[in-house]
Amino acid sequence: MSESRLRAGTASVGRVEFEVEFPPGHVACYVVDAGVPVLVDAGMPDERGLGGHDEAFREGLARHGYEVADIEHLVVTHPHVDHIGQVPAVLEAADPTVHVPTGVRERFARDADALARRVRENATMAGLSGDQLEDAVDMARESLERDRSFLPPTAVDHWVDPGETFTVGDLDLTATHTPGHQADHLVYTGSLDGEDALLSGDAGIQPFRPVVIHDGLDDGYRGAFAAFVRGLDRLDDLKPAPDRVYPGHGPVHDDLPGVVERHRGSLERRLDGVREQVADGVRTVPGVAMGIAGDDRSVRYLLPEAMSALAHLESEGEVVATVEDGVRYYDQA
């Protein structure tokens, strides 16, 4: 765990990092001095990654002069576990006003068994079977149940709409919807003592493009690539471009346009790679995902990206799908 003290003009922003096993080895949340302490995202729970995250959270806040009980506002970019893991600690120790993307309300109201059934249908048709199929179904059900236990909808005070401007302490934040990595993802722009800043969660990350997960293997996979592009378009449309970006992974940086351009290129290269695999005779989602993963990556989180890429190419008329024995097979158009 490490933390760094960052500055936007004279308004301070404290960064707290949690060590994790997946690249780039950390996830960050931020505590903003907005006249009152504002926490943006909430890091990892103890049950995941390398553990010790409860202590890392307390020590990280302490290095910036705060205790967990001091938090007066909690602002969430998206409900992935590495960004909401310490929400229960904040709710137990403090009485914060909790601000969460409005799409999460409907998502968390979903019946877990109904979600599991739908994922099973989609995954079976995509060609998953055996342990891989059961893992995908279990992952969908358990993720929903886990995430809404960390971020209980009853604890949310303010469901934030895309495009909405709201006030935390003496700071005005404007929410922009940037789906693709996660369907409800919001980024927040605000002026920190005269500097235009972006609190970006899993958008605008400099070292890598976040995987296209969107809503996993639920029905949103069909539009996930197009959604990711819309999110990038909205980041490009932020005017003026933020002076500084505070992401959930990778360094704080001042090059949002460059990052957006690289992410567009990464998406195109992914589609190019999938086109090549189909041309070479790879016909199923698991086959494409394994080709993406290679020998040194887990296929688990690449299945949604592979499934979404093939659905996108099908929608563009570049591949055609035929159903054989309940499984979709893809070929060049």
Short mmCIF file of C-alpha atoms in Angstrom, two decimals:
data_model
loop_
_atom_site.label_atom_id
_atom_site.label_comp_id
_atom_site.label_asym_id
_atom_site.label_seq_id
_atom_site.Cartn_x
_atom_site.Cartn_y
_atom_site.Cartn_z
CA MET A 1 0.00 0.00 0.00
CA SER A 2 1.20 3.47 -0.80
CA GLU A 3 -0.26 6.96 -0.83
CA SER A 4 0.75 10.22 -2.39
CA ARG A 5 -0.33 13.75 -1.61
CA LEU A 6 -1.51 15.54 -4.73
CA ARG A 7 -2.49 19.13 -5.32
CA ALA A 8 -4.94 20.90 -7.60
CA GLY A 9 -4.05 24.53 -7.04
CA THR A 10 -4.21 24.89 -3.26
CA ALA A 11 -7.05 22.37 -2.75
CA SER A 12 -5.52 19.10 -1.65
CA VAL A 13 -6.45 15.64 -2.85
CA GLY A 14 -5.25 12.60 -0.93
CA ARG A 15 -4.73 9.36 -2.79
CA VAL A 16 -4.91 6.02 -1.00
CA GLU A 17 -3.68 2.92 -2.82
CA PHE A 18 -4.57 -0.70 -2.08
CA GLU A 19 -2.23 -3.44 -3.26
CA VAL A 20 -3.91 -6.03 -5.49
CA GLU A 21 -2.83 -9.06 -7.48
CA PHE A 22 -4.12 -7.87 -10.86
CA PRO A 23 -2.40 -5.25 -13.08
CA PRO A 24 -1.17 -2.64 -12.43
CA GLY A 25 -0.88 -3.94 -8.84
CA HIS A 26 -2.97 -1.31 -7.11
CA VAL A 27 -6.37 0.39 -6.99
CA ALA A 28 -6.79 3.93 -5.73
CA CYS A 29 -9.46 6.00 -4.06
CA TYR A 30 -9.29 9.71 -3.22
CA VAL A 31 -10.18 11.94 -0.30
CA VAL A 32 -10.88 15.49 -1.41
CA ASP A 33 -10.76 18.54 0.84
CA ALA A 34 -13.96 20.31 -0.23
CA GLY A 35 -14.42 22.18 3.02
CA VAL A 36 -15.56 18.79 4.33
CA PRO A 37 -13.90 15.42 3.60
CA VAL A 38 -15.25 13.82 0.43
CA LEU A 39 -14.27 10.23 -0.41
CA VAL A 40 -14.37 9.27 -4.09
CA ASP A 41 -14.63 5.48 -4.39
CA ALA A 42 -13.66 3.22 -1.52
CA GLY A 43 -11.02 0.70 -2.50
CA MET A 44 -10.76 -3.00 -1.79
CA PRO A 45 -12.32 -5.14 0.94
CA ASP A 46 -10.14 -7.41 3.04
CA GLU A 47 -11.55 -10.55 1.45
CA ARG A 48 -9.97 -9.91 -1.96
CA GLY A 49 -6.49 -9.38 -3.38
CA LEU A 50 -3.62 -9.44 -0.89
CA GLY A 51 -5.68 -8.62 2.20
CA GLY A 52 -4.88 -6.07 4.89
CA HIS A 53 -7.02 -3.52 3.12
CA ASP A 54 -8.99 -2.38 6.18
CA GLU A 55 -5.72 -1.32 7.78
CA ALA A 56 -4.46 0.16 4.52
CA PHE A 57 -7.60 2.29 4.28
CA ARG A 58 -7.32 3.63 7.84
CA GLU A 59 -3.60 4.29 7.52
CA GLY A 60 -4.04 5.93 4.13
CA LEU A 61 -6.64 8.34 5.43
CA ALA A 62 -4.54 9.05 8.52
CA ARG A 63 -1.56 10.07 6.38
CA HIS A 64 -3.77 12.78 4.93
CA GLY A 65 -5.07 13.89 8.32
CA TYR A 66 -8.40 12.06 8.37
CA GLU A 67 -10.16 9.25 10.15
CA VAL A 68 -12.84 7.08 8.58
CA ALA A 69 -15.39 8.78 10.85
CA ASP A 70 -14.57 12.16 9.28
CA ILE A 71 -16.00 11.30 5.86
CA GLU A 72 -19.05 13.47 5.13
CA HIS A 73 -19.66 12.55 1.48
CA LEU A 74 -19.01 9.32 -0.39
CA VAL A 75 -19.07 9.55 -4.19
CA VAL A 76 -19.02 6.28 -6.20
CA THR A 77 -17.97 6.01 -9.85
CA HIS A 78 -19.15 2.43 -10.37
CA PRO A 79 -20.01 -0.64 -8.28
CA HIS A 80 -17.06 -2.97 -8.96
CA VAL A 81 -15.75 -4.55 -5.78
CA ASP A 82 -12.32 -2.87 -5.94
CA HIS A 83 -14.06 0.52 -5.82
CA ILE A 84 -16.67 -0.11 -3.11
CA GLY A 85 -14.89 -2.55 -0.79
CA GLN A 86 -14.51 -0.14 2.13
CA VAL A 87 -18.03 1.31 1.92
CA PRO A 88 -19.19 -0.78 4.93
CA ALA A 89 -16.34 0.64 7.04
CA VAL A 90 -17.37 4.18 6.10
CA LEU A 91 -21.03 3.52 6.83
CA GLU A 92 -20.17 1.97 10.19
CA ALA A 93 -17.84 4.75 11.34
CA ALA A 94 -19.42 7.83 9.76
CA ASP A 95 -22.75 9.20 8.59
CA PRO A 96 -21.88 10.22 5.03
CA THR A 97 -24.17 11.42 2.29
CA VAL A 98 -23.79 8.66 -0.31
CA HIS A 99 -23.86 9.50 -4.04
CA VAL A 100 -24.15 6.57 -6.50
CA PRO A 101 -24.85 6.32 -10.27
CA THR A 102 -28.57 6.03 -10.80
CA GLY A 103 -28.24 2.95 -13.02
CA VAL A 104 -26.98 0.96 -10.05
CA ARG A 105 -30.39 1.16 -8.37
CA GLU A 106 -32.09 -0.92 -11.05
CA ARG A 107 -29.07 -3.20 -11.42
CA PHE A 108 -28.99 -4.02 -7.71
CA ALA A 109 -32.76 -4.62 -7.68
CA ARG A 110 -32.27 -7.55 -10.07
CA ASP A 111 -33.15 -10.98 -8.75
CA ALA A 112 -29.86 -12.90 -8.53
CA ASP A 113 -31.42 -16.18 -9.65
CA ALA A 114 -33.05 -14.51 -12.66
CA LEU A 115 -29.69 -12.99 -13.60
CA ALA A 116 -28.02 -16.38 -13.24
CA ARG A 117 -30.61 -17.99 -15.52
CA ARG A 118 -30.14 -15.33 -18.19
CA VAL A 119 -26.35 -15.58 -18.02
CA ARG A 120 -26.62 -19.36 -18.31
CA GLU A 121 -28.72 -19.00 -21.46
CA ASN A 122 -26.35 -16.47 -23.04
CA ALA A 123 -23.21 -18.35 -22.01
CA THR A 124 -24.53 -21.70 -23.24
CA MET A 125 -25.41 -20.20 -26.59
CA ALA A 126 -21.93 -18.64 -26.67
CA GLY A 127 -20.41 -22.12 -26.39
CA LEU A 128 -19.41 -22.25 -22.74
CA SER A 129 -19.82 -25.63 -21.10
CA GLY A 130 -18.75 -27.64 -18.07
CA ASP A 131 -16.75 -25.86 -15.39
CA GLN A 132 -16.35 -22.74 -17.54
CA LEU A 133 -20.12 -22.38 -17.83
CA GLU A 134 -20.73 -22.98 -14.13
CA ASP A 135 -17.99 -20.47 -13.22
CA ALA A 136 -19.58 -17.79 -15.42
CA VAL A 137 -23.03 -18.35 -13.90
CA ASP A 138 -21.72 -18.44 -10.33
CA MET A 139 -19.63 -15.34 -10.93
CA ALA A 140 -22.65 -13.35 -12.16
CA ARG A 141 -24.82 -14.36 -9.22
CA GLU A 142 -22.14 -13.93 -6.58
CA SER A 143 -20.94 -10.59 -7.94
CA LEU A 144 -24.43 -9.12 -7.76
CA GLU A 145 -25.04 -10.40 -4.24
CA ARG A 146 -21.59 -9.33 -3.03
CA ASP A 147 -21.60 -5.87 -4.56
CA ARG A 148 -24.99 -4.87 -3.23
CA SER A 149 -23.98 -6.13 0.22
CA PHE A 150 -20.99 -3.76 0.12
CA LEU A 151 -23.08 -0.90 -1.27
CA PRO A 152 -26.61 -1.35 0.14
CA PRO A 153 -29.17 0.60 -1.89
CA THR A 154 -30.87 1.60 1.36
CA ALA A 155 -27.70 3.50 2.31
CA VAL A 156 -27.75 5.63 -0.86
CA ASP A 157 -28.94 9.19 -0.31
CA HIS A 158 -28.51 10.48 -3.84
CA TRP A 159 -28.89 8.56 -7.08
CA VAL A 160 -26.80 10.57 -9.53
CA ASP A 161 -28.14 11.06 -13.04
CA PRO A 162 -25.80 11.39 -16.03
CA GLY A 163 -25.29 15.07 -16.78
CA GLU A 164 -26.31 16.14 -13.29
CA THR A 165 -24.36 18.73 -11.34
CA PHE A 166 -24.47 18.43 -7.56
CA THR A 167 -22.62 19.90 -4.61
CA VAL A 168 -20.47 18.15 -2.01
CA GLY A 169 -19.15 20.53 0.61
CA ASP A 170 -18.06 23.57 -1.38
CA LEU A 171 -17.29 21.60 -4.55
CA ASP A 172 -19.62 21.31 -7.55
CA LEU A 173 -19.32 18.01 -9.43
CA THR A 174 -20.80 17.19 -12.83
CA ALA A 175 -21.45 13.56 -13.72
CA THR A 176 -20.76 12.13 -17.17
CA HIS A 177 -21.85 8.63 -18.17
CA THR A 178 -18.93 6.55 -19.52
CA PRO A 179 -20.14 2.94 -19.98
CA GLY A 180 -18.36 0.00 -21.56
CA HIS A 181 -16.12 -1.16 -18.75
CA GLN A 182 -19.15 -1.03 -16.46
CA ALA A 183 -22.60 -0.12 -17.70
CA ASP A 184 -23.43 2.51 -15.04
CA HIS A 185 -19.97 4.11 -14.78
CA LEU A 186 -19.86 7.85 -14.10
CA VAL A 187 -16.90 10.21 -14.05
CA TYR A 188 -17.01 13.50 -12.18
CA THR A 189 -15.60 16.86 -13.25
CA GLY A 190 -15.08 19.76 -10.91
CA SER A 191 -12.95 22.80 -10.29
CA LEU A 192 -10.43 22.19 -7.55
CA ASP A 193 -9.28 25.72 -6.68
CA GLY A 194 -9.47 26.85 -10.29
CA GLU A 195 -8.04 23.73 -11.91
CA ASP A 196 -10.36 21.57 -14.02
CA ALA A 197 -10.12 18.06 -12.60
CA LEU A 198 -11.60 14.69 -13.55
CA LEU A 199 -12.27 12.02 -10.93
CA SER A 200 -12.39 9.15 -13.37
CA GLY A 201 -12.68 5.77 -11.65
CA ASP A 202 -11.94 3.15 -14.32
CA ALA A 203 -12.08 5.61 -17.23
CA GLY A 204 -9.16 7.62 -18.54
CA ILE A 205 -6.59 5.17 -17.18
CA GLN A 206 -3.17 5.86 -18.62
CA PRO A 207 -1.26 2.52 -18.56
CA PHE A 208 -3.96 0.32 -20.13
CA ARG A 209 -7.49 0.15 -21.49
CA PRO A 210 -10.00 -1.34 -19.06
CA VAL A 211 -11.53 -4.59 -20.26
CA VAL A 212 -14.97 -4.41 -21.88
CA ILE A 213 -17.11 -5.95 -19.16
CA HIS A 214 -20.19 -3.66 -19.27
CA ASP A 215 -22.78 -6.02 -17.71
CA GLY A 216 -20.79 -9.20 -18.17
CA LEU A 217 -22.64 -11.99 -19.97
CA ASP A 218 -26.05 -10.40 -19.39
CA ASP A 219 -27.94 -9.05 -22.40
CA GLY A 220 -25.99 -5.79 -22.52
CA TYR A 221 -23.04 -7.60 -24.07
CA ARG A 222 -24.56 -6.96 -27.50
CA GLY A 223 -23.99 -3.22 -27.26
CA ALA A 224 -20.94 -3.13 -25.02
CA PHE A 225 -18.37 -2.11 -27.65
CA ALA A 226 -20.59 0.68 -28.94
CA ALA A 227 -21.18 1.78 -25.34
CA PHE A 228 -17.43 1.93 -24.69
CA VAL A 229 -17.00 4.14 -27.77
CA ARG A 230 -19.80 6.44 -26.56
CA GLY A 231 -17.99 6.74 -23.25
CA LEU A 232 -14.78 7.71 -25.03
CA ASP A 233 -16.71 10.24 -27.13
CA ARG A 234 -18.06 11.82 -23.95
CA LEU A 235 -14.59 12.07 -22.46
CA ASP A 236 -13.44 13.80 -25.65
CA ASP A 237 -16.41 16.15 -25.39
CA LEU A 238 -15.39 17.43 -21.95
CA LYS A 239 -14.54 21.07 -22.63
CA PRO A 240 -12.18 22.35 -21.62
CA ALA A 241 -10.22 19.13 -21.31
CA PRO A 242 -9.44 18.46 -17.64
CA ASP A 243 -6.09 19.75 -16.46
CA ARG A 244 -5.63 16.69 -14.29
CA VAL A 245 -7.12 13.19 -14.19
CA TYR A 246 -7.42 11.19 -10.95
CA PRO A 247 -8.02 7.55 -12.01
CA GLY A 248 -8.65 4.40 -10.02
CA HIS A 249 -5.61 2.66 -11.51
CA GLY A 250 -2.32 3.99 -12.78
CA PRO A 251 -0.84 7.42 -12.15
CA VAL A 252 -2.54 10.78 -11.88
CA HIS A 253 -1.95 12.44 -15.26
CA ASP A 254 -2.67 15.46 -17.44
CA ASP A 255 -3.24 13.78 -20.83
CA LEU A 256 -6.89 12.76 -21.11
CA PRO A 257 -7.02 13.35 -24.91
CA GLY A 258 -3.98 11.15 -25.43
CA VAL A 259 -5.39 8.40 -23.24
CA VAL A 260 -8.74 8.47 -25.05
CA GLU A 261 -6.94 8.21 -28.39
CA ARG A 262 -4.93 5.21 -27.17
CA HIS A 263 -8.06 3.50 -25.87
CA ARG A 264 -9.78 3.98 -29.24
CA GLY A 265 -6.79 2.39 -30.90
CA SER A 266 -6.84 -0.48 -28.42
CA LEU A 267 -10.51 -1.19 -29.16
CA GLU A 268 -9.82 -1.19 -32.89
CA ARG A 269 -6.88 -3.53 -32.46
CA ARG A 270 -9.06 -5.88 -30.43
CA LEU A 271 -11.68 -5.94 -33.19
CA ASP A 272 -8.94 -6.45 -35.77
CA GLY A 273 -7.63 -9.40 -33.77
CA VAL A 274 -11.08 -10.94 -33.53
CA ARG A 275 -11.60 -10.47 -37.27
CA GLU A 276 -8.32 -12.30 -37.87
CA GLN A 277 -9.28 -15.13 -35.55
CA VAL A 278 -12.61 -15.64 -37.32
CA ALA A 279 -10.81 -15.55 -40.68
CA ASP A 280 -8.48 -18.24 -39.34
CA GLY A 281 -11.42 -20.48 -38.43
CA VAL A 282 -11.99 -19.65 -34.74
CA ARG A 283 -15.78 -19.79 -34.52
CA THR A 284 -16.85 -19.54 -30.88
CA VAL A 285 -16.66 -17.07 -28.00
CA PRO A 286 -14.43 -19.35 -25.83
CA GLY A 287 -12.09 -19.87 -28.75
CA VAL A 288 -11.76 -16.14 -29.37
CA ALA A 289 -11.31 -15.44 -25.64
CA MET A 290 -8.53 -18.02 -25.41
CA GLY A 291 -6.86 -16.45 -28.41
CA ILE A 292 -6.99 -13.04 -26.71
CA ALA A 293 -5.70 -14.43 -23.42
CA GLY A 294 -2.74 -16.31 -24.85
CA ASP A 295 -0.65 -18.34 -22.44
CA ASP A 296 -0.29 -15.88 -19.56
CA ARG A 297 -3.74 -14.35 -18.94
CA SER A 298 -6.90 -15.71 -17.39
CA VAL A 299 -9.73 -16.11 -19.85
CA ARG A 300 -12.33 -15.44 -17.15
CA TYR A 301 -12.59 -11.67 -17.55
CA LEU A 302 -11.96 -11.78 -21.28
CA LEU A 303 -15.08 -13.82 -22.07
CA PRO A 304 -17.35 -10.73 -21.93
CA GLU A 305 -14.97 -8.78 -24.19
CA ALA A 306 -14.79 -11.63 -26.71
CA MET A 307 -18.55 -12.13 -26.65
CA SER A 308 -19.15 -8.39 -27.07
CA ALA A 309 -16.60 -8.06 -29.87
CA LEU A 310 -18.25 -10.83 -31.89
CA ALA A 311 -21.71 -9.34 -31.29
CA HIS A 312 -20.42 -5.95 -32.44
CA LEU A 313 -18.91 -7.37 -35.62
CA GLU A 314 -22.14 -9.24 -36.28
CA SER A 315 -24.16 -6.02 -35.88
CA GLU A 316 -21.81 -4.34 -38.37
CA GLY A 317 -22.32 -7.15 -40.89
CA GLU A 318 -18.68 -8.25 -40.74
CA VAL A 319 -19.40 -11.72 -39.37
CA VAL A 320 -22.43 -13.97 -39.53
CA ALA A 321 -23.66 -16.29 -36.81
CA THR A 322 -25.36 -19.64 -37.23
CA VAL A 323 -26.83 -21.69 -34.39
CA GLU A 324 -25.89 -25.35 -34.29
CA ASP A 325 -27.07 -27.55 -31.41
CA GLY A 326 -27.88 -24.43 -29.38
CA VAL A 327 -24.45 -22.79 -29.85
CA ARG A 328 -23.65 -19.71 -31.95
CA TYR A 329 -20.83 -20.20 -34.44
CA TYR A 330 -19.29 -17.25 -36.25
CA ASP A 331 -17.91 -17.00 -39.77
CA GLN A 332 -16.80 -14.22 -42.07
CA ALA A 333 -19.68 -12.49 -43.83
#
